């Protein structure tokens, strides 16, 4: 691993130090093999050249995220890189595909939220910053893609954060493969929630960690074919059973004992517990409580966790009964009994605890005493009972406690596995191994021996994996690696586990002999392995032995090896517990028969553990391994403290240094061609002349410097150990010579500049003197020239004046002659025009006389025909009037019925009051209706008389055509009399109703049985109301008839307009004549919108017959089908507005669909829109429908009002009323001009219309979201390329060319093209500008989020050159926003504020001079402290090697972050993308105008359909 260096004064090196492990410094003196180094700490040391390691002067100050990128891969380089990253809270670092995690001892919630999981989902390994999520994602992707099971091995010493790392891995795997279930909890939730239970019973406080796992755990997470978690299992290894009985100070026993002692009072009383200091198993240490941990709360949390994992309440009580029994068992003390070598409980206290144990375990007290104090020896002939002395009884007691607790822990693991369940059909799994790291204490017993054996096994597996990765790297780069040796630790494994002859085999052999002791065992080891290079005997001990592990030498004490290795259950103990009346306790132990069958074969902890370890390695051998090495930076468990020696020891124990040693055996330095040329191109600049091939340049450069042993791969240069230092030494020499040349050139430049200044001063003085002389000569020449100029101008003035006088005279004469000629010509033209006018008026008069005669004849014919039609209608009205007699008879009959029913009416007081109020309101309505009818009738009569008088006068003035009398005055008088009779009838009915109401008040106590008859009477009254309504309709028909008669009388006077304007002759070609049609003027003030010419009766009759022949429903369905078939086509736009939306709105308005209670039109339209937008990838199609749906929604928003908000005239229901409406809306009425109708008309909307509006709003939002997401999807692939500048070689190229071939602006130009193309699509489909603006605003916000998050997650992006690259791209976006204009771009540019400020900060020079206030107030006010801190720590200048911000600014940011560390929101430095809908219907409505639709032309296809003639209006 050492890199031999060629010492040069000024070189930077690392030297070893007893306190700080390694110090960096500069060589100040070289004396043969010794060098003098001035350290950065101020210390000066003299070391040998072989003990110094080179330091990379170009290493980033904040370290690198992958240590394989280090120029020098050695111990001090690795340690310095980890410390540099730890100082900026970058706790994760890669070494190839190995993740090193340094425990920060503080909460960093922003690193582990769901947003961070989303960032690492699917990202390539190494693309983002190092993280456990990246390791978990890589394992998950390999499992899914290759179908191979994966394993993630998490290791480290106690307190390094293994358990927390395992939880993070589990959370991420649950995030990727989690599945929602209908009932209960998912598999991954149960696995995560089983941690508190296992930690309570398997974790304890040690010297190095407050929550140390005292067992190994391998979690198998099973997946189905779709990558979803389908099952799981938890395997545990080597629970530290001896801790139950023996605890060293200041450690603690397992957490569950202290939790139970801090349980609620009722539980403490039930289990007869007290303070932990009262129990022997707990008071061996002075530590009873942990800082920041409440055992009472932890007890409740454990109980809750047990509920979650499926442990019932009875089972929980039994579990804690067993735990309490173990505590009481430890308080039983023994003294000598009456018999020889016998024992008995010492005192009353011991007897109390003995009885309590029997009570808790539900066994016999005497049997428990005998099992502790006696042993039964079974021989062939007899059974012998042997007493145990007090010491042996205490050992028996501890053995019972240990076996009960270990069986309880095994039961918990089995219960959790059974609750979670395993998937037998699963083919692949991901295993997460959380296991103890290498341990070396002052006192190392059997547990440390087994732990270190595990780490030796895993280290061998790790070495094989690292060597395999090295082989794969070399094979991928196609270089020769056959001569590289593999570093193995098989000799240590053979020393420990070889059978026979290994340490474990000798230990098992010693345990089988009753008289063996730890001394005899130690002597056996000394004799067997005295010549083994990995085994040694300490000088000052007779029973200890030392093993040279891969991480260092460890000395083990053998005193307790034999006791801790024995793995047997005393027959008396098993018989006692199997006979327990508690099913839980008896279930912890197998039957005596099963145990006796196995008693012939010896079993030990070491052998069983070796078997488990073998099974674990077999499982790992079938998986693809991934490694996470956890490191504890200090022993005080506090943040911001990095102890070099402690970390270095852990790196050695974790195998990181071993992996580096394996790497150094091959090619530790690997540089990409571009970086190699960039760094060492100055050693041979001539090889770069005109060269564009990086590979050839590297080969020629290495040949030039005469380096041997290197290899050229496909993408990298591979250097042996020490070659990088040699090249750097030569580079320093070249740079030193270059510095001398630069100094010489600078001095030359300064001397030349001084000489140039003196010479320039002399020249300026000479210039001033020569200038003075020249000015005197120039003054004389200037005066002479002035005289000549004055003379020339004077002569010119005189000549010009003479010429102008002559010119003006000639012009005046020409003007007079031309005027005379023009006046003669004008006179001739006037005479000619007058003659033409006289001729035209003469011809016009003759044509008009002919037209007038023809028109009078036509009007006469029309009047005759209309008179006939009116007489027929009058005859029908007379027949209808005869029906009045029938109404009178019905009225008399109804009066009799009311009189018969009055005495039978009875209602409750409340019903009577309600009915009374209803009748009063109805009477008032009827009265008001009659009064209104009378007033309308009088007004109609007066109006009719006025019209007749006007028509008569007009006829007298211009007696052209004799009026045909069509009004029957006798009939009119008869109808008037009938109306009076009806009025009297209504009055009489009102009197009857009043009498009935009085009788209601009198009849108050009639039985409830006649209530139904009263309701029948009420229905009769409703019929009266119906009768009155019919009378009202008949009156309305009479009014319509009068109106039609008045219309005919007006049409019989065609020259009314002429009589009003007799002086102006009617000229056909003028616009005035267009206002006359059939003798009717359209500008009448009264009823201008209602008076239309009538349709011939024949045509009306034809339409009426057709209406009866065809079903209205069928016609409506045909019309809807025609409409849908038309609008599903792209029928384009008119006046910039969608034709389809306008056509749909006009049809719905005409069909009165908005006012319908039930209709299927809206459902069909919604289905049509839904089917049309299924193809979400066609932006042009989606934009077309967004334009149509938004326009239709705007029209509905302006048109629809809730029911009851608009008063609307009720359409006539009688035959004559409908006929009159038909006359007004018939096609012939098109001959009469009508005033322009409003495009949007407010209607009273019913529920279907309001529901349609809501559904249409949802579709507008859906189409908007689809278009926005399509644009984001198109840009996402380009944004990943735009965040990092294309790589270019920066070597000294005299030809002026660069190795980089990518165009820096190509990716940004692609984004600009995408934005422009999308905008053109939206413009072509006339999408409302407000929607376009919101789409681009959210898209730019997405660009800001993606670029900014990538900047924070990828260190290679936080560089000066990359900032310039991104800044140039942002300038292109700003230019695009300006070209797109405010109407479409809106505030899009403001959405890029985060990336703009971040990039602006990256390209600032001299950042170390900027204060924190200047950064937060002026440069980056929008960025949070966490974001600024990450940018400042990740920044490095790859162009000019400028420094980042000062350490004081970094410290200020770190203090602020520490203060807010408890706030998860403030710690999140990543941005979230907003995918909400940023506009409302009101916003869309206010952005459009009704007048925009006035000139929109409906669909041409429907205009040709007779059923859509209303679209012509």
mmCIF file of C-alpha atoms in Angstrom, residues 561-799:
data_model
loop_
_atom_site.group_PDB
_atom_site.id
_atom_site.type_symbol
_atom_site.label_atom_id
_atom_site.label_comp_id
_atom_site.label_asym_id
_atom_site.label_seq_id
_atom_site.Cartn_x
_atom_site.Cartn_y
_atom_site.Cartn_z
ATOM 1 C CA UNK A 561 -14.405 -20.552 27.834
ATOM 2 C CA UNK A 562 -15.480 -23.984 29.040
ATOM 3 C CA UNK A 563 -18.561 -22.801 30.935
ATOM 4 C CA UNK A 564 -19.782 -20.573 28.138
ATOM 5 C CA UNK A 565 -19.233 -23.259 25.510
ATOM 6 C CA UNK A 566 -21.413 -25.865 27.192
ATOM 7 C CA UNK A 567 -24.826 -26.026 25.557
ATOM 8 C CA UNK A 568 -26.917 -28.483 27.511
ATOM 9 C CA UNK A 569 -30.103 -28.370 29.512
ATOM 10 C CA UNK A 570 -30.043 -29.979 32.926
ATOM 11 C CA UNK A 571 -32.548 -32.848 32.925
ATOM 12 C CA UNK A 572 -33.989 -31.703 36.262
ATOM 13 C CA UNK A 573 -34.514 -28.189 34.909
ATOM 14 C CA UNK A 574 -36.235 -29.474 31.803
ATOM 15 C CA UNK A 575 -38.457 -31.851 33.751
ATOM 16 C CA UNK A 576 -39.380 -29.053 36.118
ATOM 17 C CA UNK A 577 -40.364 -26.597 33.366
ATOM 18 C CA UNK A 578 -42.116 -29.193 31.222
ATOM 19 C CA UNK A 579 -44.315 -29.989 34.223
ATOM 20 C CA UNK A 580 -45.320 -26.335 34.593
ATOM 21 C CA UNK A 581 -49.031 -25.666 34.572
ATOM 22 C CA UNK A 582 -48.335 -22.633 32.396
ATOM 23 C CA UNK A 583 -48.612 -23.759 28.769
ATOM 24 C CA UNK A 584 -46.281 -20.975 27.656
ATOM 25 C CA UNK A 585 -43.455 -22.038 29.996
ATOM 26 C CA UNK A 586 -43.825 -25.729 29.215
ATOM 27 C CA UNK A 587 -43.880 -24.905 25.497
ATOM 28 C CA UNK A 588 -40.444 -23.311 25.702
ATOM 29 C CA UNK A 589 -38.857 -26.720 26.303
ATOM 30 C CA UNK A 590 -39.073 -29.937 24.379
ATOM 31 C CA UNK A 591 -40.205 -33.117 26.103
ATOM 32 C CA UNK A 592 -37.875 -35.280 28.178
ATOM 33 C CA UNK A 593 -38.123 -38.091 25.653
ATOM 34 C CA UNK A 594 -36.815 -35.936 22.795
ATOM 35 C CA UNK A 595 -33.982 -34.606 24.951
ATOM 36 C CA UNK A 596 -32.953 -37.988 26.202
ATOM 37 C CA UNK A 597 -32.618 -39.179 22.609
ATOM 38 C CA UNK A 598 -30.120 -36.397 21.975
ATOM 39 C CA UNK A 599 -28.258 -36.641 25.279
ATOM 40 C CA UNK A 600 -25.838 -39.199 23.887
ATOM 41 C CA UNK A 601 -24.294 -36.659 21.516
ATOM 42 C CA UNK A 602 -22.392 -33.728 22.997
ATOM 43 C CA UNK A 603 -23.503 -30.235 21.912
ATOM 44 C CA UNK A 604 -21.602 -27.004 22.400
ATOM 45 C CA UNK A 605 -22.161 -23.325 21.737
ATOM 46 C CA UNK A 606 -19.065 -23.171 19.546
ATOM 47 C CA UNK A 607 -20.104 -26.072 17.339
ATOM 48 C CA UNK A 608 -23.666 -24.837 17.048
ATOM 49 C CA UNK A 609 -22.464 -21.334 16.244
ATOM 50 C CA UNK A 610 -20.035 -22.674 13.636
ATOM 51 C CA UNK A 611 -22.914 -24.568 12.021
ATOM 52 C CA UNK A 612 -25.082 -21.434 11.974
ATOM 53 C CA UNK A 613 -22.196 -19.466 10.511
ATOM 54 C CA UNK A 614 -21.734 -22.087 7.809
ATOM 55 C CA UNK A 615 -25.428 -21.888 6.938
ATOM 56 C CA UNK A 616 -25.223 -18.095 6.781
ATOM 57 C CA UNK A 617 -22.251 -18.205 4.431
ATOM 58 C CA UNK A 618 -24.022 -20.760 2.242
ATOM 59 C CA UNK A 619 -26.941 -18.372 2.023
ATOM 60 C CA UNK A 620 -24.621 -15.474 1.202
ATOM 61 C CA UNK A 621 -22.811 -17.551 -1.413
ATOM 62 C CA UNK A 622 -26.091 -17.854 -3.349
ATOM 63 C CA UNK A 623 -26.619 -14.114 -3.302
ATOM 64 C CA UNK A 624 -24.959 -11.087 -4.820
ATOM 65 C CA UNK A 625 -23.353 -9.227 -1.892
ATOM 66 C CA UNK A 626 -23.397 -5.501 -1.149
ATOM 67 C CA UNK A 627 -21.434 -4.012 1.733
ATOM 68 C CA UNK A 628 -22.046 -1.171 4.162
ATOM 69 C CA UNK A 629 -19.260 -0.510 6.673
ATOM 70 C CA UNK A 630 -20.396 1.575 9.634
ATOM 71 C CA UNK A 631 -17.803 3.675 11.456
ATOM 72 C CA UNK A 632 -18.017 5.329 14.887
ATOM 73 C CA UNK A 633 -16.044 8.608 14.696
ATOM 74 C CA UNK A 634 -15.496 8.954 18.458
ATOM 75 C CA UNK A 635 -16.021 7.124 21.725
ATOM 76 C CA UNK A 636 -17.844 9.957 23.502
ATOM 77 C CA UNK A 637 -20.829 9.526 21.148
ATOM 78 C CA UNK A 638 -21.049 13.226 20.312
ATOM 79 C CA UNK A 639 -21.311 14.992 16.936
ATOM 80 C CA UNK A 640 -18.563 16.958 15.130
ATOM 81 C CA UNK A 641 -15.729 14.936 16.748
ATOM 82 C CA UNK A 642 -13.505 12.844 14.480
ATOM 83 C CA UNK A 643 -10.850 10.729 16.219
ATOM 84 C CA UNK A 644 -8.315 9.650 13.619
ATOM 85 C CA UNK A 645 -6.841 6.674 15.448
ATOM 86 C CA UNK A 646 -10.239 5.317 16.435
ATOM 87 C CA UNK A 647 -11.573 5.589 12.879
ATOM 88 C CA UNK A 648 -8.413 4.113 11.420
ATOM 89 C CA UNK A 649 -8.704 1.098 13.700
ATOM 90 C CA UNK A 650 -12.328 0.592 12.637
ATOM 91 C CA UNK A 651 -11.363 0.824 8.978
ATOM 92 C CA UNK A 652 -8.861 -1.913 9.575
ATOM 93 C CA UNK A 653 -11.384 -4.010 11.518
ATOM 94 C CA UNK A 654 -14.045 -3.399 8.873
ATOM 95 C CA UNK A 655 -11.796 -4.708 6.137
ATOM 96 C CA UNK A 656 -11.634 -1.412 4.269
ATOM 97 C CA UNK A 657 -7.850 -1.318 4.526
ATOM 98 C CA UNK A 658 -7.747 -4.960 3.500
ATOM 99 C CA UNK A 659 -9.759 -4.056 0.412
ATOM 100 C CA UNK A 660 -7.340 -1.218 -0.286
ATOM 101 C CA UNK A 661 -4.453 -3.645 0.115
ATOM 102 C CA UNK A 662 -6.070 -5.946 -2.444
ATOM 103 C CA UNK A 663 -6.536 -2.997 -4.763
ATOM 104 C CA UNK A 664 -2.918 -1.906 -4.271
ATOM 105 C CA UNK A 665 -1.760 -5.374 -5.226
ATOM 106 C CA UNK A 666 -3.002 -4.596 -8.705
ATOM 107 C CA UNK A 667 -3.484 -1.117 -10.072
ATOM 108 C CA UNK A 668 -4.587 1.237 -7.303
ATOM 109 C CA UNK A 669 -4.489 4.359 -9.461
ATOM 110 C CA UNK A 670 -6.996 4.557 -12.294
ATOM 111 C CA UNK A 671 -7.429 7.753 -14.209
ATOM 112 C CA UNK A 672 -9.737 8.403 -17.167
ATOM 113 C CA UNK A 673 -7.838 9.406 -20.265
ATOM 114 C CA UNK A 674 -9.093 12.990 -20.217
ATOM 115 C CA UNK A 675 -8.127 13.546 -16.569
ATOM 116 C CA UNK A 676 -4.742 11.893 -17.079
ATOM 117 C CA UNK A 677 -3.954 14.090 -20.076
ATOM 118 C CA UNK A 678 -5.271 17.131 -18.251
ATOM 119 C CA UNK A 679 -3.020 16.478 -15.262
ATOM 120 C CA UNK A 680 0.190 15.199 -16.850
ATOM 121 C CA UNK A 681 0.024 16.641 -20.364
ATOM 122 C CA UNK A 682 2.560 19.290 -19.417
ATOM 123 C CA UNK A 683 5.232 16.567 -18.958
ATOM 124 C CA UNK A 684 5.346 16.106 -22.745
ATOM 125 C CA UNK A 685 3.437 18.895 -24.525
ATOM 126 C CA UNK A 686 4.724 17.753 -27.916
ATOM 127 C CA UNK A 687 2.583 14.589 -27.819
ATOM 128 C CA UNK A 688 -0.540 16.771 -27.804
ATOM 129 C CA UNK A 689 0.279 18.756 -30.933
ATOM 130 C CA UNK A 690 -2.637 18.317 -33.341
ATOM 131 C CA UNK A 691 -3.805 15.173 -31.554
ATOM 132 C CA UNK A 692 -7.496 14.413 -31.072
ATOM 133 C CA UNK A 693 -7.134 10.821 -29.809
ATOM 134 C CA UNK A 694 -6.907 10.615 -26.027
ATOM 135 C CA UNK A 695 -5.736 6.975 -25.977
ATOM 136 C CA UNK A 696 -2.774 7.585 -28.275
ATOM 137 C CA UNK A 697 -1.924 10.759 -26.390
ATOM 138 C CA UNK A 698 -1.774 8.799 -23.107
ATOM 139 C CA UNK A 699 0.381 6.050 -24.638
ATOM 140 C CA UNK A 700 2.827 8.515 -26.167
ATOM 141 C CA UNK A 701 2.992 10.494 -22.930
ATOM 142 C CA UNK A 702 3.769 7.397 -20.823
ATOM 143 C CA UNK A 703 6.375 6.248 -23.341
ATOM 144 C CA UNK A 704 7.900 9.715 -23.278
ATOM 145 C CA UNK A 705 8.333 9.668 -19.496
ATOM 146 C CA UNK A 706 9.703 6.068 -19.664
ATOM 147 C CA UNK A 707 7.223 4.587 -17.148
ATOM 148 C CA UNK A 708 6.951 0.782 -16.911
ATOM 149 C CA UNK A 709 4.343 -1.589 -15.537
ATOM 150 C CA UNK A 710 1.316 0.506 -16.427
ATOM 151 C CA UNK A 711 -1.567 -0.712 -18.577
ATOM 152 C CA UNK A 712 -3.929 1.080 -20.942
ATOM 153 C CA UNK A 713 -7.573 0.070 -20.621
ATOM 154 C CA UNK A 714 -10.565 0.987 -22.743
ATOM 155 C CA UNK A 715 -11.447 4.129 -20.790
ATOM 156 C CA UNK A 716 -8.733 4.512 -18.136
ATOM 157 C CA UNK A 717 -5.005 4.455 -17.492
ATOM 158 C CA UNK A 718 -4.031 1.888 -14.829
ATOM 159 C CA UNK A 719 -0.909 2.683 -12.774
ATOM 160 C CA UNK A 720 0.924 0.497 -10.289
ATOM 161 C CA UNK A 721 1.546 1.614 -6.724
ATOM 162 C CA UNK A 722 4.110 4.427 -6.597
ATOM 163 C CA UNK A 723 3.853 5.394 -10.257
ATOM 164 C CA UNK A 724 1.402 8.188 -9.537
ATOM 165 C CA UNK A 725 3.877 9.666 -7.026
ATOM 166 C CA UNK A 726 6.675 9.434 -9.598
ATOM 167 C CA UNK A 727 4.605 11.266 -12.196
ATOM 168 C CA UNK A 728 3.606 13.913 -9.648
ATOM 169 C CA UNK A 729 7.290 14.417 -8.751
ATOM 170 C CA UNK A 730 8.135 15.056 -12.390
ATOM 171 C CA UNK A 731 5.135 17.296 -12.696
ATOM 172 C CA UNK A 732 6.280 19.353 -9.702
ATOM 173 C CA UNK A 733 9.718 19.712 -11.308
ATOM 174 C CA UNK A 734 8.171 20.925 -14.565
ATOM 175 C CA UNK A 735 5.950 23.335 -12.683
ATOM 176 C CA UNK A 736 9.018 24.590 -10.758
ATOM 177 C CA UNK A 737 10.908 25.260 -13.978
ATOM 178 C CA UNK A 738 7.811 26.890 -15.407
ATOM 179 C CA UNK A 739 7.595 29.122 -12.343
ATOM 180 C CA UNK A 740 11.193 30.255 -12.914
ATOM 181 C CA UNK A 741 10.447 31.051 -16.529
ATOM 182 C CA UNK A 742 7.337 32.961 -15.516
ATOM 183 C CA UNK A 743 9.330 34.980 -12.981
ATOM 184 C CA UNK A 744 11.971 35.796 -15.592
ATOM 185 C CA UNK A 745 9.309 36.856 -18.058
ATOM 186 C CA UNK A 746 7.607 39.022 -15.457
ATOM 187 C CA UNK A 747 10.845 40.807 -14.552
ATOM 188 C CA UNK A 748 11.558 41.359 -18.245
ATOM 189 C CA UNK A 749 8.096 42.723 -18.688
ATOM 190 C CA UNK A 750 8.490 45.179 -15.799
ATOM 191 C CA UNK A 751 11.831 46.517 -17.170
ATOM 192 C CA UNK A 752 10.397 46.848 -20.639
ATOM 193 C CA UNK A 753 7.375 48.691 -19.295
ATOM 194 C CA UNK A 754 9.636 51.195 -17.436
ATOM 195 C CA UNK A 755 11.669 51.871 -20.575
ATOM 196 C CA UNK A 756 8.501 52.298 -22.611
ATOM 197 C CA UNK A 757 7.221 54.917 -20.173
ATOM 198 C CA UNK A 758 10.471 56.997 -20.444
ATOM 199 C CA UNK A 759 10.459 56.786 -24.209
ATOM 200 C CA UNK A 760 6.813 57.754 -24.362
ATOM 201 C CA UNK A 761 7.473 60.850 -22.195
ATOM 202 C CA UNK A 762 10.243 62.092 -24.527
ATOM 203 C CA UNK A 763 8.096 61.567 -27.569
ATOM 204 C CA UNK A 764 5.234 63.532 -25.988
ATOM 205 C CA UNK A 765 7.489 66.547 -25.270
ATOM 206 C CA UNK A 766 8.760 66.571 -28.865
ATOM 207 C CA UNK A 767 5.206 66.273 -30.121
ATOM 208 C CA UNK A 768 4.106 69.290 -28.068
ATOM 209 C CA UNK A 769 6.894 71.543 -29.513
ATOM 210 C CA UNK A 770 6.259 70.479 -33.083
ATOM 211 C CA UNK A 771 2.561 71.041 -32.554
ATOM 212 C CA UNK A 772 3.073 74.640 -31.429
ATOM 213 C CA UNK A 773 5.051 75.487 -34.583
ATOM 214 C CA UNK A 774 2.511 73.784 -36.809
ATOM 215 C CA UNK A 775 -0.333 75.734 -35.221
ATOM 216 C CA UNK A 776 1.282 79.088 -36.147
ATOM 217 C CA UNK A 777 1.609 78.029 -39.797
ATOM 218 C CA UNK A 778 -1.913 76.676 -39.786
ATOM 219 C CA UNK A 779 -3.365 79.949 -38.465
ATOM 220 C CA UNK A 780 -1.977 81.906 -41.460
ATOM 221 C CA UNK A 781 -3.264 79.367 -43.930
ATOM 222 C CA UNK A 782 -6.673 79.405 -42.269
ATOM 223 C CA UNK A 783 -7.037 83.200 -42.609
ATOM 224 C CA UNK A 784 -6.188 83.084 -46.332
ATOM 225 C CA UNK A 785 -8.696 80.277 -46.890
ATOM 226 C CA UNK A 786 -11.392 82.253 -45.012
ATOM 227 C CA UNK A 787 -11.022 85.238 -47.333
ATOM 228 C CA UNK A 788 -11.390 83.109 -50.413
ATOM 229 C CA UNK A 789 -14.486 81.424 -48.948
ATOM 230 C CA UNK A 790 -16.183 84.747 -48.167
ATOM 231 C CA UNK A 791 -15.667 85.984 -51.719
ATOM 232 C CA UNK A 792 -17.000 82.763 -53.204
ATOM 233 C CA UNK A 793 -20.167 82.806 -51.097
ATOM 234 C CA UNK A 794 -20.913 86.454 -51.966
ATOM 235 C CA UNK A 795 -20.696 85.829 -55.696
ATOM 236 C CA UNK A 796 -22.885 82.747 -55.274
ATOM 237 C CA UNK A 797 -25.557 84.726 -53.405
ATOM 238 C CA UNK A 798 -25.843 87.373 -56.107
ATOM 239 C CA UNK A 799 -26.149 84.818 -58.900
#
